[in-house]
JSON list of C-alpha atoms in Angstrom, two decimals:
[
{"chain": "A", "resi": 6, "resn": "UNK", "atom": "CA", "xyz": [32.70, 28.00, 29.71]},
{"chain": "A", "resi": 7, "resn": "UNK", "atom": "CA", "xyz": [31.03, 24.61, 30.03]},
{"chain": "A", "resi": 8, "resn": "UNK", "atom": "CA", "xyz": [30.22, 23.92, 33.64]},
{"chain": "A", "resi": 9, "resn": "UNK", "atom": "CA", "xyz": [30.32, 20.37, 34.93]},
{"chain": "A", "resi": 10, "resn": "UNK", "atom": "CA", "xyz": [26.72, 19.25, 35.51]},
{"chain": "A", "resi": 11, "resn": "UNK", "atom": "CA", "xyz": [27.69, 18.03, 39.02]},
{"chain": "A", "resi": 12, "resn": "UNK", "atom": "CA", "xyz": [28.51, 21.56, 40.13]},
{"chain": "A", "resi": 13, "resn": "UNK", "atom": "CA", "xyz": [28.00, 23.22, 42.47]},
{"chain": "A", "resi": 14, "resn": "UNK", "atom": "CA", "xyz": [28.66, 20.63, 45.14]},
{"chain": "A", "resi": 15, "resn": "UNK", "atom": "CA", "xyz": [26.56, 20.79, 48.27]},
{"chain": "A", "resi": 16, "resn": "UNK", "atom": "CA", "xyz": [28.39, 21.90, 51.38]},
{"chain": "A", "resi": 17, "resn": "UNK", "atom": "CA", "xyz": [28.17, 18.40, 52.83]},
{"chain": "A", "resi": 18, "resn": "UNK", "atom": "CA", "xyz": [29.44, 16.74, 49.66]},
{"chain": "A", "resi": 19, "resn": "UNK", "atom": "CA", "xyz": [32.26, 19.26, 49.40]},
{"chain": "A", "resi": 20, "resn": "UNK", "atom": "CA", "xyz": [33.44, 18.52, 52.93]},
{"chain": "A", "resi": 21, "resn": "UNK", "atom": "CA", "xyz": [33.17, 14.74, 52.44]},
{"chain": "A", "resi": 22, "resn": "UNK", "atom": "CA", "xyz": [35.26, 14.95, 49.26]},
{"chain": "A", "resi": 23, "resn": "UNK", "atom": "CA", "xyz": [37.74, 17.24, 50.99]},
{"chain": "A", "resi": 24, "resn": "UNK", "atom": "CA", "xyz": [38.17, 14.70, 53.80]},
{"chain": "A", "resi": 25, "resn": "UNK", "atom": "CA", "xyz": [38.58, 11.85, 51.30]},
{"chain": "A", "resi": 26, "resn": "UNK", "atom": "CA", "xyz": [41.75, 13.26, 49.82]},
{"chain": "A", "resi": 27, "resn": "UNK", "atom": "CA", "xyz": [43.14, 10.83, 52.39]},
{"chain": "A", "resi": 28, "resn": "UNK", "atom": "CA", "xyz": [41.62, 7.36, 52.96]},
{"chain": "A", "resi": 29, "resn": "UNK", "atom": "CA", "xyz": [38.98, 7.37, 55.70]},
{"chain": "A", "resi": 30, "resn": "UNK", "atom": "CA", "xyz": [36.16, 5.22, 57.07]},
{"chain": "A", "resi": 31, "resn": "UNK", "atom": "CA", "xyz": [32.66, 6.50, 57.84]},
{"chain": "A", "resi": 32, "resn": "UNK", "atom": "CA", "xyz": [33.11, 7.52, 61.46]},
{"chain": "A", "resi": 33, "resn": "UNK", "atom": "CA", "xyz": [36.37, 9.31, 60.69]},
{"chain": "A", "resi": 34, "resn": "UNK", "atom": "CA", "xyz": [34.69, 11.14, 57.80]},
{"chain": "A", "resi": 35, "resn": "UNK", "atom": "CA", "xyz": [31.94, 12.38, 60.13]},
{"chain": "A", "resi": 36, "resn": "UNK", "atom": "CA", "xyz": [34.50, 13.55, 62.72]},
{"chain": "A", "resi": 37, "resn": "UNK", "atom": "CA", "xyz": [36.71, 15.34, 60.20]},
{"chain": "A", "resi": 38, "resn": "UNK", "atom": "CA", "xyz": [33.78, 17.06, 58.47]},
{"chain": "A", "resi": 39, "resn": "UNK", "atom": "CA", "xyz": [32.62, 18.47, 61.79]},
{"chain": "A", "resi": 40, "resn": "UNK", "atom": "CA", "xyz": [36.17, 19.54, 62.65]},
{"chain": "A", "resi": 41, "resn": "UNK", "atom": "CA", "xyz": [36.86, 21.15, 59.25]},
{"chain": "A", "resi": 42, "resn": "UNK", "atom": "CA", "xyz": [33.56, 23.02, 59.27]},
{"chain": "A", "resi": 43, "resn": "UNK", "atom": "CA", "xyz": [34.23, 24.29, 62.80]},
{"chain": "A", "resi": 44, "resn": "UNK", "atom": "CA", "xyz": [31.14, 22.42, 63.97]},
{"chain": "A", "resi": 45, "resn": "UNK", "atom": "CA", "xyz": [28.80, 23.94, 61.40]},
{"chain": "A", "resi": 46, "resn": "UNK", "atom": "CA", "xyz": [28.28, 20.68, 59.47]},
{"chain": "A", "resi": 47, "resn": "UNK", "atom": "CA", "xyz": [27.38, 17.53, 61.39]},
{"chain": "A", "resi": 48, "resn": "UNK", "atom": "CA", "xyz": [26.53, 14.51, 59.31]},
{"chain": "A", "resi": 49, "resn": "UNK", "atom": "CA", "xyz": [24.28, 11.73, 60.58]},
{"chain": "A", "resi": 50, "resn": "UNK", "atom": "CA", "xyz": [25.27, 8.21, 59.57]},
{"chain": "A", "resi": 51, "resn": "UNK", "atom": "CA", "xyz": [22.28, 7.83, 57.23]},
{"chain": "A", "resi": 52, "resn": "UNK", "atom": "CA", "xyz": [23.12, 11.06, 55.44]},
{"chain": "A", "resi": 53, "resn": "UNK", "atom": "CA", "xyz": [26.79, 10.11, 55.16]},
{"chain": "A", "resi": 54, "resn": "UNK", "atom": "CA", "xyz": [26.16, 6.68, 53.69]},
{"chain": "A", "resi": 55, "resn": "UNK", "atom": "CA", "xyz": [23.59, 8.07, 51.24]},
{"chain": "A", "resi": 56, "resn": "UNK", "atom": "CA", "xyz": [26.18, 10.60, 50.08]},
{"chain": "A", "resi": 57, "resn": "UNK", "atom": "CA", "xyz": [28.89, 7.92, 49.93]},
{"chain": "A", "resi": 58, "resn": "UNK", "atom": "CA", "xyz": [26.68, 5.67, 47.76]},
{"chain": "A", "resi": 59, "resn": "UNK", "atom": "CA", "xyz": [26.02, 8.55, 45.40]},
{"chain": "A", "resi": 60, "resn": "UNK", "atom": "CA", "xyz": [29.73, 9.45, 45.20]},
{"chain": "A", "resi": 61, "resn": "UNK", "atom": "CA", "xyz": [30.56, 5.79, 44.51]},
{"chain": "A", "resi": 62, "resn": "UNK", "atom": "CA", "xyz": [28.00, 5.62, 41.69]},
{"chain": "A", "resi": 63, "resn": "UNK", "atom": "CA", "xyz": [29.47, 8.77, 40.15]},
{"chain": "A", "resi": 64, "resn": "UNK", "atom": "CA", "xyz": [32.98, 7.29, 40.53]},
{"chain": "A", "resi": 65, "resn": "UNK", "atom": "CA", "xyz": [34.11, 10.33, 42.48]},
{"chain": "A", "resi": 66, "resn": "UNK", "atom": "CA", "xyz": [35.29, 8.11, 45.35]},
{"chain": "A", "resi": 67, "resn": "UNK", "atom": "CA", "xyz": [36.23, 4.47, 45.58]},
{"chain": "A", "resi": 68, "resn": "UNK", "atom": "CA", "xyz": [36.37, 1.85, 48.30]},
{"chain": "A", "resi": 69, "resn": "UNK", "atom": "CA", "xyz": [39.83, 0.59, 49.13]},
{"chain": "A", "resi": 70, "resn": "UNK", "atom": "CA", "xyz": [41.08, -2.32, 51.20]},
{"chain": "A", "resi": 71, "resn": "UNK", "atom": "CA", "xyz": [42.69, -1.50, 54.51]},
{"chain": "A", "resi": 72, "resn": "UNK", "atom": "CA", "xyz": [43.22, -4.98, 55.95]},
{"chain": "A", "resi": 73, "resn": "UNK", "atom": "CA", "xyz": [40.20, -4.75, 58.26]},
{"chain": "A", "resi": 74, "resn": "UNK", "atom": "CA", "xyz": [37.06, -6.14, 56.63]},
{"chain": "A", "resi": 75, "resn": "UNK", "atom": "CA", "xyz": [34.86, -4.65, 59.36]},
{"chain": "A", "resi": 76, "resn": "UNK", "atom": "CA", "xyz": [35.45, -1.12, 58.12]},
{"chain": "A", "resi": 77, "resn": "UNK", "atom": "CA", "xyz": [34.75, 0.37, 54.72]},
{"chain": "A", "resi": 78, "resn": "UNK", "atom": "CA", "xyz": [37.48, 2.81, 53.74]},
{"chain": "A", "resi": 79, "resn": "UNK", "atom": "CA", "xyz": [37.02, 5.30, 50.92]},
{"chain": "A", "resi": 80, "resn": "UNK", "atom": "CA", "xyz": [39.26, 7.68, 49.03]},
{"chain": "A", "resi": 81, "resn": "UNK", "atom": "CA", "xyz": [38.77, 10.33, 46.36]},
{"chain": "A", "resi": 82, "resn": "UNK", "atom": "CA", "xyz": [39.37, 9.22, 42.75]},
{"chain": "A", "resi": 83, "resn": "UNK", "atom": "CA", "xyz": [41.16, 11.30, 40.12]},
{"chain": "A", "resi": 84, "resn": "UNK", "atom": "CA", "xyz": [37.73, 12.23, 38.74]},
{"chain": "A", "resi": 85, "resn": "UNK", "atom": "CA", "xyz": [36.65, 13.32, 42.21]},
{"chain": "A", "resi": 86, "resn": "UNK", "atom": "CA", "xyz": [39.83, 15.32, 42.74]},
{"chain": "A", "resi": 87, "resn": "UNK", "atom": "CA", "xyz": [39.25, 17.12, 39.44]},
{"chain": "A", "resi": 88, "resn": "UNK", "atom": "CA", "xyz": [35.64, 17.95, 40.34]},
{"chain": "A", "resi": 89, "resn": "UNK", "atom": "CA", "xyz": [36.67, 19.20, 43.79]},
{"chain": "A", "resi": 90, "resn": "UNK", "atom": "CA", "xyz": [39.22, 21.47, 42.14]},
{"chain": "A", "resi": 91, "resn": "UNK", "atom": "CA", "xyz": [36.63, 22.79, 39.70]},
{"chain": "A", "resi": 92, "resn": "UNK", "atom": "CA", "xyz": [34.30, 23.66, 42.57]},
{"chain": "A", "resi": 93, "resn": "UNK", "atom": "CA", "xyz": [37.12, 25.36, 44.48]},
{"chain": "A", "resi": 94, "resn": "UNK", "atom": "CA", "xyz": [37.93, 27.39, 41.36]},
{"chain": "A", "resi": 95, "resn": "UNK", "atom": "CA", "xyz": [34.25, 28.34, 41.02]},
{"chain": "A", "resi": 96, "resn": "UNK", "atom": "CA", "xyz": [34.13, 29.52, 44.64]},
{"chain": "A", "resi": 97, "resn": "UNK", "atom": "CA", "xyz": [37.44, 31.39, 44.32]},
{"chain": "A", "resi": 98, "resn": "UNK", "atom": "CA", "xyz": [36.06, 33.24, 41.31]},
{"chain": "A", "resi": 99, "resn": "UNK", "atom": "CA", "xyz": [32.96, 34.31, 43.26]},
{"chain": "A", "resi": 100, "resn": "UNK", "atom": "CA", "xyz": [35.11, 35.39, 46.21]},
{"chain": "A", "resi": 101, "resn": "UNK", "atom": "CA", "xyz": [37.40, 37.42, 43.94]},
{"chain": "A", "resi": 102, "resn": "UNK", "atom": "CA", "xyz": [34.38, 39.24, 42.53]},
{"chain": "A", "resi": 103, "resn": "UNK", "atom": "CA", "xyz": [33.30, 40.13, 46.04]},
{"chain": "A", "resi": 104, "resn": "UNK", "atom": "CA", "xyz": [36.78, 41.46, 46.83]},
{"chain": "A", "resi": 105, "resn": "UNK", "atom": "CA", "xyz": [36.85, 43.52, 43.63]},
{"chain": "A", "resi": 106, "resn": "UNK", "atom": "CA", "xyz": [33.60, 45.18, 44.71]},
{"chain": "A", "resi": 107, "resn": "UNK", "atom": "CA", "xyz": [35.33, 46.14, 47.95]},
{"chain": "A", "resi": 108, "resn": "UNK", "atom": "CA", "xyz": [32.44, 44.53, 49.76]},
{"chain": "A", "resi": 109, "resn": "UNK", "atom": "CA", "xyz": [32.55, 45.23, 53.47]},
{"chain": "A", "resi": 110, "resn": "UNK", "atom": "CA", "xyz": [33.12, 41.71, 54.76]},
{"chain": "A", "resi": 111, "resn": "UNK", "atom": "CA", "xyz": [36.18, 39.95, 56.11]},
{"chain": "A", "resi": 112, "resn": "UNK", "atom": "CA", "xyz": [37.23, 37.06, 53.85]}
]
């Protein structure tokens, strides 16, 4: 199995990409990441925009027009969606191994 060199995604990157399955601007991304992670992941603006720039360079997200030039709105690309799915599959495999071992943890 040839693993994509971009895997595994960091927790922060994973959440950002998960949020960007729907178009969102920076502040909304930060809010949704915190909500989805149950408050465990809080992204500062500098961290978010560094991650966004990297995701743009890798063509995993793209900027889209939303009619308001004051806000930058981003959305996941097909390439990004594929990578997110690959990481989810990787994590599911690891979780299934843990279940097979009858590990004493609630999943």
